[in-house]
PDB file of C-alpha atoms and ligand atoms in Angstrom:
ATOM      1  CA  UNK A 136     -58.353  40.913 -34.830  1.00 68.00           C
ATOM      2  CA  UNK A 137     -58.263  37.922 -32.653  1.00 77.00           C
ATOM      3  CA  UNK A 138     -60.593  35.235 -33.164  1.00 76.00           C
ATOM      4  CA  UNK A 139     -61.960  31.553 -33.126  1.00 75.00           C
ATOM      5  CA  UNK A 140     -64.245  29.886 -34.944  1.00 81.00           C
ATOM      6  CA  UNK A 141     -67.498  29.683 -32.649  1.00 86.00           C
ATOM      7  CA  UNK A 142     -71.129  28.348 -32.791  1.00 90.00           C
ATOM      8  CA  UNK A 143     -73.778  30.493 -31.335  1.00 95.00           C
ATOM      9  CA  UNK A 144     -77.453  29.820 -32.780  1.00 97.00           C
ATOM     10  CA  UNK A 145     -80.732  30.752 -32.084  1.00 98.00           C
ATOM     11  CA  UNK A 146     -82.566  27.920 -31.652  1.00 98.00           C
ATOM     12  CA  UNK A 147     -86.473  27.961 -30.763  1.00 97.00           C
ATOM     13  CA  UNK A 148     -87.494  26.162 -27.579  1.00 96.00           C
ATOM     14  CA  UNK A 149     -90.708  25.432 -26.872  1.00 90.00           C
ATOM     15  CA  UNK A 150     -91.823  23.875 -23.364  1.00 94.00           C
ATOM     16  CA  UNK A 151     -95.913  23.242 -22.693  1.00 94.00           C
ATOM     17  CA  UNK A 152     -96.810  25.981 -20.773  1.00 94.00           C
ATOM     18  CA  UNK A 153     -94.819  28.593 -23.491  1.00 96.00           C
ATOM     19  CA  UNK A 154     -97.136  27.113 -25.772  1.00 95.00           C
ATOM     20  CA  UNK A 155    -100.441  27.712 -24.139  1.00 96.00           C
ATOM     21  CA  UNK A 156     -99.338  31.474 -23.899  1.00 96.00           C
ATOM     22  CA  UNK A 157     -98.282  31.617 -27.576  1.00 96.00           C
ATOM     23  CA  UNK A 158     -95.268  33.025 -27.105  1.00 98.00           C
ATOM     24  CA  UNK A 159     -92.236  32.419 -29.473  1.00 98.00           C
ATOM     25  CA  UNK A 160     -89.209  31.849 -27.208  1.00 98.00           C
ATOM     26  CA  UNK A 161     -85.855  31.353 -29.162  1.00 98.00           C
ATOM     27  CA  UNK A 162     -82.312  30.862 -27.039  1.00 98.00           C
ATOM     28  CA  UNK A 163     -79.231  32.497 -28.100  1.00 98.00           C
ATOM     29  CA  UNK A 164     -76.765  29.748 -27.654  1.00 98.00           C
ATOM     30  CA  UNK A 165     -73.661  31.556 -26.115  1.00 97.00           C
ATOM     31  CA  UNK A 166     -73.014  29.062 -23.854  1.00 96.00           C
ATOM     32  CA  UNK A 167     -71.880  27.224 -26.682  1.00 95.00           C
ATOM     33  CA  UNK A 168     -69.299  29.366 -27.842  1.00 95.00           C
ATOM     34  CA  UNK A 169     -66.501  27.711 -26.109  1.00 94.00           C
ATOM     35  CA  UNK A 170     -66.304  24.905 -23.130  1.00 92.00           C
ATOM     36  CA  UNK A 171     -64.524  27.206 -20.641  1.00 94.00           C
ATOM     37  CA  UNK A 172     -64.417  30.793 -22.676  1.00 94.00           C
ATOM     38  CA  UNK A 173     -68.221  30.376 -22.265  1.00 87.00           C
ATOM     39  CA  UNK A 174     -70.903  32.866 -23.149  1.00 91.00           C
ATOM     40  CA  UNK A 175     -70.908  36.555 -22.503  1.00 97.00           C
ATOM     41  CA  UNK A 176     -67.172  36.367 -20.789  1.00 97.00           C
ATOM     42  CA  UNK A 177     -65.688  35.371 -24.337  1.00 96.00           C
ATOM     43  CA  UNK A 178     -67.638  38.712 -25.797  1.00 97.00           C
ATOM     44  CA  UNK A 179     -66.237  40.891 -22.661  1.00 97.00           C
ATOM     45  CA  UNK A 180     -62.700  39.265 -23.018  1.00 97.00           C
ATOM     46  CA  UNK A 181     -62.578  39.740 -27.067  1.00 96.00           C
ATOM     47  CA  UNK A 182     -61.375  43.686 -27.168  1.00 96.00           C
ATOM     48  CA  UNK A 183     -59.529  43.140 -24.149  1.00 97.00           C
ATOM     49  CA  UNK A 184     -57.369  40.896 -25.399  1.00 97.00           C
ATOM     50  CA  UNK A 185     -57.149  42.869 -28.317  1.00 96.00           C
ATOM     51  CA  UNK A 186     -55.767  46.014 -26.533  1.00 97.00           C
ATOM     52  CA  UNK A 187     -53.466  44.257 -24.391  1.00 97.00           C
ATOM     53  CA  UNK A 188     -52.024  43.020 -28.264  1.00 96.00           C
ATOM     54  CA  UNK A 189     -52.026  45.916 -29.772  1.00 96.00           C
ATOM     55  CA  UNK A 190     -50.254  47.635 -26.958  1.00 97.00           C
ATOM     56  CA  UNK A 191     -47.789  44.821 -27.195  1.00 96.00           C
ATOM     57  CA  UNK A 192     -48.641  43.402 -23.322  1.00 97.00           C
ATOM     58  CA  UNK A 193     -49.005  39.627 -22.985  1.00 97.00           C
ATOM     59  CA  UNK A 194     -49.646  39.154 -19.406  1.00 98.00           C
ATOM     60  CA  UNK A 195     -53.671  39.180 -18.406  1.00 98.00           C
ATOM     61  CA  UNK A 196     -54.025  40.286 -14.930  1.00 98.00           C
ATOM     62  CA  UNK A 197     -57.573  40.389 -13.731  1.00 98.00           C
ATOM     63  CA  UNK A 198     -59.936  39.406 -10.313  1.00 98.00           C
ATOM     64  CA  UNK A 199     -62.334  37.384  -9.374  1.00 96.00           C
ATOM     65  CA  UNK A 200     -63.929  34.824  -6.886  1.00 95.00           C
ATOM     66  CA  UNK A 201     -63.354  31.083  -6.228  1.00 94.00           C
ATOM     67  CA  UNK A 202     -65.973  29.926  -8.581  1.00 94.00           C
ATOM     68  CA  UNK A 203     -65.804  32.808 -11.127  1.00 94.00           C
ATOM     69  CA  UNK A 204     -66.489  32.082 -14.520  1.00 94.00           C
ATOM     70  CA  UNK A 205     -64.871  34.832 -15.738  1.00 96.00           C
ATOM     71  CA  UNK A 206     -60.906  33.820 -14.349  1.00 97.00           C
ATOM     72  CA  UNK A 207     -61.849  30.527 -15.890  1.00 97.00           C
ATOM     73  CA  UNK A 208     -62.094  32.139 -19.098  1.00 97.00           C
ATOM     74  CA  UNK A 209     -59.533  34.234 -18.750  1.00 98.00           C
ATOM     75  CA  UNK A 210     -57.202  31.390 -17.592  1.00 98.00           C
ATOM     76  CA  UNK A 211     -58.174  29.143 -20.647  1.00 97.00           C
ATOM     77  CA  UNK A 212     -58.148  32.044 -23.349  1.00 97.00           C
ATOM     78  CA  UNK A 213     -54.447  33.311 -22.068  1.00 98.00           C
ATOM     79  CA  UNK A 214     -53.435  30.138 -22.549  1.00 97.00           C
ATOM     80  CA  UNK A 215     -55.392  29.906 -26.470  1.00 96.00           C
ATOM     81  CA  UNK A 216     -53.856  33.347 -27.511  1.00 95.00           C
ATOM     82  CA  UNK A 217     -50.408  32.906 -25.800  1.00 96.00           C
ATOM     83  CA  UNK A 218     -50.552  34.967 -22.901  1.00 98.00           C
ATOM     84  CA  UNK A 219     -49.708  34.565 -19.220  1.00 98.00           C
ATOM     85  CA  UNK A 220     -52.167  34.880 -17.041  1.00 98.00           C
ATOM     86  CA  UNK A 221     -52.986  36.185 -13.114  1.00 98.00           C
ATOM     87  CA  UNK A 222     -56.091  36.066 -10.789  1.00 98.00           C
ATOM     88  CA  UNK A 223     -56.191  37.971  -7.462  1.00 98.00           C
ATOM     89  CA  UNK A 224     -58.548  36.084  -5.685  1.00 98.00           C
ATOM     90  CA  UNK A 225     -60.832  36.518  -3.478  1.00 96.00           C
ATOM     91  CA  UNK A 226     -60.635  33.389  -1.299  1.00 95.00           C
ATOM     92  CA  UNK A 227     -59.008  32.198   1.714  1.00 94.00           C
ATOM     93  CA  UNK A 228     -55.747  31.066   1.169  1.00 94.00           C
ATOM     94  CA  UNK A 229     -56.086  27.032   0.845  1.00 91.00           C
ATOM     95  CA  UNK A 230     -59.747  27.333  -1.051  1.00 94.00           C
ATOM     96  CA  UNK A 231     -59.629  24.687  -3.761  1.00 95.00           C
ATOM     97  CA  UNK A 232     -62.366  23.864  -6.100  1.00 95.00           C
ATOM     98  CA  UNK A 233     -62.560  22.031  -9.623  1.00 94.00           C
ATOM     99  CA  UNK A 234     -62.354  25.906 -11.422  1.00 95.00           C
ATOM    100  CA  UNK A 235     -59.307  26.732  -9.449  1.00 97.00           C
ATOM    101  CA  UNK A 236     -57.656  23.491 -10.570  1.00 96.00           C
ATOM    102  CA  UNK A 237     -58.851  24.049 -14.380  1.00 97.00           C
ATOM    103  CA  UNK A 238     -57.266  27.677 -14.073  1.00 98.00           C
ATOM    104  CA  UNK A 239     -53.872  26.131 -12.511  1.00 98.00           C
ATOM    105  CA  UNK A 240     -54.035  23.760 -15.243  1.00 98.00           C
ATOM    106  CA  UNK A 241     -54.668  26.688 -17.891  1.00 98.00           C
ATOM    107  CA  UNK A 242     -50.964  28.014 -16.481  1.00 98.00           C
ATOM    108  CA  UNK A 243     -52.590  30.552 -14.588  1.00 98.00           C
ATOM    109  CA  UNK A 244     -50.845  32.253 -11.737  1.00 98.00           C
ATOM    110  CA  UNK A 245     -53.564  32.660  -8.551  1.00 98.00           C
ATOM    111  CA  UNK A 246     -52.745  35.392  -6.084  1.00 97.00           C
ATOM    112  CA  UNK A 247     -55.360  34.776  -2.601  1.00 97.00           C
ATOM    113  CA  UNK A 248     -55.907  38.477  -1.757  1.00 97.00           C
ATOM    114  CA  UNK A 249     -58.453  39.077   1.713  1.00 94.00           C
ATOM    115  CA  UNK A 250     -61.778  41.105   1.382  1.00 93.00           C
ATOM    116  CA  UNK A 251     -60.211  44.364   1.853  1.00 94.00           C
ATOM    117  CA  UNK A 252     -57.467  44.108  -0.109  1.00 94.00           C
ATOM    118  CA  UNK A 253     -59.550  42.660  -2.770  1.00 96.00           C
ATOM    119  CA  UNK A 254     -62.286  46.053  -2.483  1.00 94.00           C
ATOM    120  CA  UNK A 255     -59.252  48.006  -3.680  1.00 95.00           C
ATOM    121  CA  UNK A 256     -58.406  46.447  -7.162  1.00 96.00           C
ATOM    122  CA  UNK A 257     -56.180  49.306  -9.246  1.00 94.00           C
ATOM    123  CA  UNK A 258     -53.983  49.367  -6.204  1.00 95.00           C
ATOM    124  CA  UNK A 259     -53.348  45.454  -6.234  1.00 96.00           C
ATOM    125  CA  UNK A 260     -52.806  45.438  -9.734  1.00 96.00           C
ATOM    126  CA  UNK A 261     -50.217  48.816  -9.021  1.00 94.00           C
ATOM    127  CA  UNK A 262     -48.131  46.911  -5.796  1.00 94.00           C
ATOM    128  CA  UNK A 263     -47.838  43.831  -7.476  1.00 95.00           C
ATOM    129  CA  UNK A 264     -47.301  45.075 -11.221  1.00 95.00           C
ATOM    130  CA  UNK A 265     -45.507  48.299 -11.237  1.00 91.00           C
ATOM    131  CA  UNK A 266     -43.775  49.095 -13.770  1.00 88.00           C
ATOM    132  CA  UNK A 267     -44.101  46.046 -15.407  1.00 94.00           C
ATOM    133  CA  UNK A 268     -44.945  46.913 -19.197  1.00 94.00           C
ATOM    134  CA  UNK A 269     -46.112  43.553 -19.764  1.00 97.00           C
ATOM    135  CA  UNK A 270     -49.501  43.090 -17.321  1.00 97.00           C
ATOM    136  CA  UNK A 271     -52.728  44.349 -18.992  1.00 98.00           C
ATOM    137  CA  UNK A 272     -55.624  44.853 -16.223  1.00 98.00           C
ATOM    138  CA  UNK A 273     -58.652  43.560 -17.103  1.00 98.00           C
ATOM    139  CA  UNK A 274     -61.871  44.149 -13.975  1.00 97.00           C
ATOM    140  CA  UNK A 275     -63.384  41.669 -12.854  1.00 96.00           C
ATOM    141  CA  UNK A 276     -65.626  39.712 -14.842  1.00 93.00           C
ATOM    142  CA  UNK A 277     -64.593  41.670 -17.781  1.00 94.00           C
ATOM    143  CA  UNK A 278     -66.640  44.906 -16.795  1.00 95.00           C
ATOM    144  CA  UNK A 279     -66.446  47.880 -18.462  1.00 94.00           C
ATOM    145  CA  UNK A 280     -67.174  49.819 -21.870  1.00 96.00           C
ATOM    146  CA  UNK A 281     -64.403  47.131 -23.844  1.00 97.00           C
ATOM    147  CA  UNK A 282     -66.250  44.477 -22.596  1.00 97.00           C
ATOM    148  CA  UNK A 283     -69.395  46.223 -23.485  1.00 97.00           C
ATOM    149  CA  UNK A 284     -68.193  46.273 -26.844  1.00 97.00           C
ATOM    150  CA  UNK A 285     -68.046  42.746 -27.198  1.00 97.00           C
ATOM    151  CA  UNK A 286     -71.380  42.219 -26.341  1.00 98.00           C
ATOM    152  CA  UNK A 287     -72.774  44.251 -29.359  1.00 98.00           C
ATOM    153  CA  UNK A 288     -71.624  41.821 -31.010  1.00 97.00           C
ATOM    154  CA  UNK A 289     -74.474  39.427 -29.502  1.00 97.00           C
ATOM    155  CA  UNK A 290     -77.030  41.784 -31.491  1.00 98.00           C
ATOM    156  CA  UNK A 291     -75.007  42.771 -34.176  1.00 96.00           C
ATOM    157  CA  UNK A 292     -74.678  38.647 -35.154  1.00 95.00           C
ATOM    158  CA  UNK A 293     -78.884  37.719 -34.774  1.00 97.00           C
ATOM    159  CA  UNK A 294     -80.200  36.499 -37.877  1.00 96.00           C
ATOM    160  CA  UNK A 295     -84.038  37.141 -36.885  1.00 96.00           C
ATOM    161  CA  UNK A 296     -85.539  39.784 -35.132  1.00 97.00           C
ATOM    162  CA  UNK A 297     -87.411  40.186 -31.872  1.00 98.00           C
ATOM    163  CA  UNK A 298     -89.723  42.112 -29.826  1.00 98.00           C
ATOM    164  CA  UNK A 299     -87.801  41.136 -26.366  1.00 98.00           C
ATOM    165  CA  UNK A 300     -84.244  40.285 -25.364  1.00 98.00           C
ATOM    166  CA  UNK A 301     -83.313  39.288 -21.787  1.00 98.00           C
ATOM    167  CA  UNK A 302     -80.391  38.925 -20.453  1.00 98.00           C
ATOM    168  CA  UNK A 303     -79.264  37.693 -16.718  1.00 98.00           C
ATOM    169  CA  UNK A 304     -77.090  41.129 -15.057  1.00 98.00           C
ATOM    170  CA  UNK A 305     -74.007  40.899 -12.640  1.00 96.00           C
ATOM    171  CA  UNK A 306     -72.432  43.926 -13.355  1.00 95.00           C
ATOM    172  CA  UNK A 307     -74.857  45.107 -16.296  1.00 97.00           C
ATOM    173  CA  UNK A 308     -71.929  45.357 -18.848  1.00 97.00           C
ATOM    174  CA  UNK A 309     -73.420  42.668 -21.092  1.00 98.00           C
ATOM    175  CA  UNK A 310     -76.940  44.227 -21.111  1.00 98.00           C
ATOM    176  CA  UNK A 311     -75.272  47.564 -21.391  1.00 98.00           C
ATOM    177  CA  UNK A 312     -73.734  46.339 -24.733  1.00 98.00           C
ATOM    178  CA  UNK A 313     -77.162  44.733 -25.637  1.00 98.00           C
ATOM    179  CA  UNK A 314     -78.775  48.029 -25.196  1.00 98.00           C
ATOM    180  CA  UNK A 315     -76.657  50.398 -27.178  1.00 97.00           C
ATOM    181  CA  UNK A 316     -76.359  48.087 -30.323  1.00 97.00           C
ATOM    182  CA  UNK A 317     -80.447  47.431 -30.101  1.00 97.00           C
ATOM    183  CA  UNK A 318     -80.171  51.571 -29.835  1.00 96.00           C
ATOM    184  CA  UNK A 319     -77.739  51.796 -32.761  1.00 96.00           C
ATOM    185  CA  UNK A 320     -79.511  49.658 -35.374  1.00 96.00           C
ATOM    186  CA  UNK A 321     -82.440  51.327 -34.611  1.00 95.00           C
ATOM    187  CA  UNK A 322     -84.408  47.946 -33.435  1.00 96.00           C
ATOM    188  CA  UNK A 323     -87.965  47.987 -31.756  1.00 96.00           C
ATOM    189  CA  UNK A 324     -86.904  45.441 -29.482  1.00 98.00           C
ATOM    190  CA  UNK A 325     -87.312  45.748 -25.680  1.00 98.00           C
ATOM    191  CA  UNK A 326     -84.163  44.708 -23.762  1.00 98.00           C
ATOM    192  CA  UNK A 327     -84.880  43.345 -20.148  1.00 98.00           C
ATOM    193  CA  UNK A 328     -82.435  42.282 -17.698  1.00 98.00           C
ATOM    194  CA  UNK A 329     -82.970  39.695 -14.788  1.00 98.00           C
ATOM    195  CA  UNK A 330     -80.476  41.424 -11.798  1.00 98.00           C
ATOM    196  CA  UNK A 331     -78.805  38.218  -9.498  1.00 98.00           C
ATOM    197  CA  UNK A 332     -78.515  40.304  -7.257  1.00 97.00           C
ATOM    198  CA  UNK A 333     -80.318  42.356  -4.498  1.00 97.00           C
ATOM    199  CA  UNK A 334     -81.301  45.970  -5.205  1.00 97.00           C
ATOM    200  CA  UNK A 335     -80.643  45.212  -9.145  1.00 97.00           C
ATOM    201  CA  UNK A 336     -82.022  48.774 -10.351  1.00 97.00           C
ATOM    202  CA  UNK A 337     -77.928  49.927  -9.619  1.00 97.00           C
ATOM    203  CA  UNK A 338     -77.980  48.482 -13.294  1.00 97.00           C
ATOM    204  CA  UNK A 339     -79.463  51.583 -15.036  1.00 97.00           C
ATOM    205  CA  UNK A 340     -76.811  53.419 -13.398  1.00 96.00           C
ATOM    206  CA  UNK A 341     -74.076  50.585 -14.535  1.00 95.00           C
ATOM    207  CA  UNK A 342     -75.505  50.932 -18.081  1.00 96.00           C
ATOM    208  CA  UNK A 343     -75.427  55.233 -18.068  1.00 96.00           C
ATOM    209  CA  UNK A 344     -71.872  55.007 -16.972  1.00 95.00           C
ATOM    210  CA  UNK A 345     -70.742  53.104 -20.142  1.00 95.00           C
ATOM    211  CA  UNK A 346     -73.301  54.747 -22.350  1.00 95.00           C
ATOM    212  CA  UNK A 347     -74.038  58.101 -20.435  1.00 93.00           C
ATOM    213  CA  UNK A 348     -77.206  58.620 -23.582  1.00 88.00           C
ATOM    214  CA  UNK A 349     -78.967  54.803 -23.024  1.00 88.00           C
ATOM    215  CA  UNK A 350     -82.515  54.886 -22.908  1.00 91.00           C
ATOM    216  CA  UNK A 351     -83.267  52.942 -19.725  1.00 94.00           C
ATOM    217  CA  UNK A 352     -83.712  48.925 -19.902  1.00 98.00           C
ATOM    218  CA  UNK A 353     -87.024  47.411 -18.514  1.00 98.00           C
ATOM    219  CA  UNK A 354     -84.904  45.586 -14.920  1.00 98.00           C
ATOM    220  CA  UNK A 355     -86.745  42.458 -13.454  1.00 98.00           C
ATOM    221  CA  UNK A 356     -85.685  43.089  -9.948  1.00 98.00           C
ATOM    222  CA  UNK A 357     -87.796  40.416  -7.735  1.00 98.00           C
ATOM    223  CA  UNK A 358     -85.832  37.006  -8.982  1.00 98.00           C
ATOM    224  CA  UNK A 359     -82.556  37.363  -7.277  1.00 98.00           C
ATOM    225  CA  UNK A 360     -83.785  34.088  -5.042  1.00 98.00           C
ATOM    226  CA  UNK A 361     -81.826  36.261  -1.838  1.00 97.00           C
ATOM    227  CA  UNK A 362     -78.779  37.661  -3.458  1.00 97.00           C
ATOM    228  CA  UNK A 363     -75.330  37.224  -5.468  1.00 95.00           C
ATOM    229  CA  UNK A 364     -74.983  33.065  -5.740  1.00 91.00           C
ATOM    230  CA  UNK A 365     -78.063  32.826  -3.698  1.00 94.00           C
ATOM    231  CA  UNK A 366     -81.054  30.151  -4.554  1.00 94.00           C
ATOM    232  CA  UNK A 367     -83.804  28.717  -2.702  1.00 95.00           C
ATOM    233  CA  UNK A 368     -85.759  25.474  -3.465  1.00 94.00           C
ATOM    234  CA  UNK A 369     -88.273  26.587  -6.113  1.00 96.00           C
ATOM    235  CA  UNK A 370     -84.964  27.798  -8.107  1.00 97.00           C
ATOM    236  CA  UNK A 371     -83.445  24.594  -7.645  1.00 95.00           C
ATOM    237  CA  UNK A 372     -86.792  22.548  -9.047  1.00 96.00           C
ATOM    238  CA  UNK A 373     -87.423  25.041 -11.638  1.00 97.00           C
ATOM    239  CA  UNK A 374     -83.492  24.462 -12.835  1.00 96.00           C
ATOM    240  CA  UNK A 375     -84.039  20.381 -12.428  1.00 95.00           C
ATOM    241  CA  UNK A 376     -87.181  20.512 -14.739  1.00 96.00           C
ATOM    242  CA  UNK A 377     -85.913  22.878 -17.205  1.00 97.00           C
ATOM    243  CA  UNK A 378     -83.073  21.176 -17.629  1.00 96.00           C
ATOM    244  CA  UNK A 379     -84.576  17.600 -18.229  1.00 95.00           C
ATOM    245  CA  UNK A 380     -86.808  18.658 -20.251  1.00 96.00           C
ATOM    246  CA  UNK A 381     -84.924  20.995 -22.595  1.00 96.00           C
ATOM    247  CA  UNK A 382     -81.740  19.272 -22.353  1.00 96.00           C
ATOM    248  CA  UNK A 383     -79.791  22.696 -22.267  1.00 97.00           C
ATOM    249  CA  UNK A 384     -77.393  23.111 -18.981  1.00 96.00           C
ATOM    250  CA  UNK A 385     -78.836  26.205 -16.942  1.00 96.00           C
ATOM    251  CA  UNK A 386     -77.621  26.939 -13.559  1.00 96.00           C
ATOM    252  CA  UNK A 387     -78.526  28.813 -10.489  1.00 96.00           C
ATOM    253  CA  UNK A 388     -76.210  31.880 -10.101  1.00 96.00           C
ATOM    254  CA  UNK A 389     -77.289  33.176 -13.298  1.00 97.00           C
ATOM    255  CA  UNK A 390     -79.140  31.432 -16.005  1.00 98.00           C
ATOM    256  CA  UNK A 391     -81.523  30.001 -13.588  1.00 98.00           C
ATOM    257  CA  UNK A 392     -82.564  32.758 -12.535  1.00 98.00           C
ATOM    258  CA  UNK A 393     -83.186  34.671 -15.910  1.00 98.00           C
ATOM    259  CA  UNK A 394     -85.308  31.167 -17.012  1.00 98.00           C
ATOM    260  CA  UNK A 395     -86.989  31.162 -14.353  1.00 98.00           C
ATOM    261  CA  UNK A 396     -87.888  34.961 -14.174  1.00 98.00           C
ATOM    262  CA  UNK A 397     -89.157  34.568 -17.634  1.00 98.00           C
ATOM    263  CA  UNK A 398     -91.274  31.354 -16.997  1.00 98.00           C
ATOM    264  CA  UNK A 399     -93.366  33.656 -14.176  1.00 98.00           C
ATOM    265  CA  UNK A 400     -93.605  36.779 -16.730  1.00 98.00           C
ATOM    266  CA  UNK A 401     -94.956  34.373 -19.239  1.00 98.00           C
ATOM    267  CA  UNK A 402     -97.567  32.507 -16.712  1.00 98.00           C
ATOM    268  CA  UNK A 403     -98.207  35.892 -15.559  1.00 98.00           C
ATOM    269  CA  UNK A 404     -99.426  37.112 -19.297  1.00 98.00           C
ATOM    270  CA  UNK A 405     -96.751  39.761 -19.585  1.00 98.00           C
ATOM    271  CA  UNK A 406     -96.371  39.364 -23.019  1.00 98.00           C
ATOM    272  CA  UNK A 407     -98.827  39.882 -25.857  1.00 98.00           C
ATOM    273  CA  UNK A 408    -100.126  37.043 -28.177  1.00 97.00           C
ATOM    274  CA  UNK A 409     -97.672  35.949 -30.728  1.00 97.00           C
ATOM    275  CA  UNK A 410     -94.892  37.936 -28.953  1.00 98.00           C
ATOM    276  CA  UNK A 411     -91.346  37.195 -29.943  1.00 98.00           C
ATOM    277  CA  UNK A 412     -88.602  36.686 -27.265  1.00 98.00           C
ATOM    278  CA  UNK A 413     -84.887  36.009 -27.065  1.00 98.00           C
ATOM    279  CA  UNK A 414     -83.067  34.893 -24.324  1.00 98.00           C
ATOM    280  CA  UNK A 415     -79.360  35.362 -23.712  1.00 98.00           C
ATOM    281  CA  UNK A 416     -77.745  32.004 -22.717  1.00 98.00           C
ATOM    282  CA  UNK A 417     -74.481  33.592 -21.086  1.00 97.00           C
ATOM    283  CA  UNK A 418     -72.782  30.475 -20.521  1.00 95.00           C
ATOM    284  CA  UNK A 419     -71.351  29.471 -16.861  1.00 83.00           C
ATOM    285  CA  UNK A 420     -71.590  25.939 -16.106  1.00 81.00           C
ATOM    286  CA  UNK A 421     -69.274  26.382 -13.114  1.00 84.00           C
ATOM    287  CA  UNK A 422     -72.395  28.186 -11.276  1.00 81.00           C
ATOM    288  CA  UNK A 423     -73.746  24.806 -10.994  1.00 87.00           C
ATOM    289  CA  UNK A 424     -70.250  23.088 -10.133  1.00 87.00           C
ATOM    290  CA  UNK A 425     -70.012  25.452  -7.000  1.00 85.00           C
ATOM    291  CA  UNK A 426     -73.648  24.445  -6.157  1.00 87.00           C
ATOM    292  CA  UNK A 427     -74.586  20.762  -6.775  1.00 86.00           C
ATOM    293  CA  UNK A 428     -74.674  20.082  -3.099  1.00 84.00           C
ATOM    294  CA  UNK A 429     -77.591  22.325  -2.657  1.00 83.00           C
ATOM    295  CA  UNK A 430     -79.172  20.055  -5.824  1.00 82.00           C
ATOM    296  CA  UNK A 431     -78.162  16.887  -3.346  1.00 82.00           C
ATOM    297  CA  UNK A 432     -80.245  18.659  -0.324  1.00 81.00           C
ATOM    298  CA  UNK A 433     -83.000  19.932  -2.054  1.00 82.00           C
ATOM    299  CA  UNK A 434     -83.825  16.784  -4.766  1.00 81.00           C
ATOM    300  CA  UNK A 435     -83.052  14.437  -2.489  1.00 74.00           C
ATOM    301  CA  UNK A 436     -80.750  13.021  -5.013  1.00 59.00           C
TER     302      UNK A 436
HETATM  303  C1  PLP B 659     -70.856  36.974 -15.368  1.00 66.96           C
HETATM  304  C2  PLP B 659     -72.042  36.340 -15.754  1.00 66.96           C
HETATM  305  C3  PLP B 659     -73.141  37.350 -15.949  1.00 66.96           C
HETATM  306  C4  PLP B 659     -72.957  38.550 -15.803  1.00 66.96           C
HETATM  307  O1  PLP B 659     -72.563  39.393 -17.198  1.00 66.96           O
HETATM  308  P1  PLP B 659     -72.598  41.111 -16.364  1.00 66.96           P
HETATM  309  O2  PLP B 659     -72.097  41.644 -17.947  1.00 66.96           O
HETATM  310  O3  PLP B 659     -71.437  41.165 -15.489  1.00 66.96           O
HETATM  311  O4  PLP B 659     -74.073  41.231 -16.274  1.00 66.96           O
HETATM  312  C5  PLP B 659     -74.482  36.376 -16.916  1.00 66.96           C
HETATM  313  N1  PLP B 659     -74.620  35.311 -16.760  1.00 66.96           N
HETATM  314  C6  PLP B 659     -73.292  34.085 -16.823  1.00 66.96           C
HETATM  315  C7  PLP B 659     -73.546  32.928 -17.220  1.00 66.96           C
HETATM  316  C8  PLP B 659     -72.089  34.882 -16.380  1.00 66.96           C
HETATM  317  O5  PLP B 659     -70.940  34.318 -15.857  1.00 66.96           O
END
């Protein structure tokens, strides 16, 4: 059983506007799990790494964009557990940034891949690692059943109970695990997803692919701000206010959209008085590193 000690408390948080509406918000601080194996990326890697070790594989092979939280997490987890790591990067040769520099520092091999080749990940894996008994495939973002299984522990580790759980969604793997754990534990909690991509209704199908009998989650699909990694001045302003008032870091790609949605729903009286809400902080400082110039632009700093 691989593991390391980490700390992910449920932290109560109260902003004046939220207090006025008499809702009780706590944040599950998965962002504190580890500085580089952050948030849901550790949850999604855990059972994958365990499976790799059980199959005597010592080389994690995965996929991601140039600012991927997942490839950074994989690079650091590989270094931590003594495994080689390779990532196929959806990026033009020559692209470099602090995340890729950190991946290299953790010993990860980066293979720049053009967009058309990147589409077929199993073909890339087959061509480069054909008959390589050491290589273990991990899908982009840790997507898949083992990733989702790790995210069930978000729920099973909770100390308190809640009326609502909120989480940002990219592939929906994290939300699938949360929903499955909530229903198998017989909790009366309503599970909400904030898709960060346009057309986020597909998350419902993704959850069904992992858990065919899952009951539907509540998706709030209007908080994508133009699509994946897209942003708008009001999102940046919200993030600046939130971070400066709470001391909790959020970023524009995932958690900024999540907390913006929560704040907006609270303002619209979506919740009953005294509703108990848990927001999953899935980590991901690197989303900020990739977009800090937009903060300069919109905030005039
Ligand atoms: C990857 C990521 C997500 C999306 O998780 P999925 O399981 O793909 O839905 C959410 N938040 C952060 C910070 C992430 O890095």
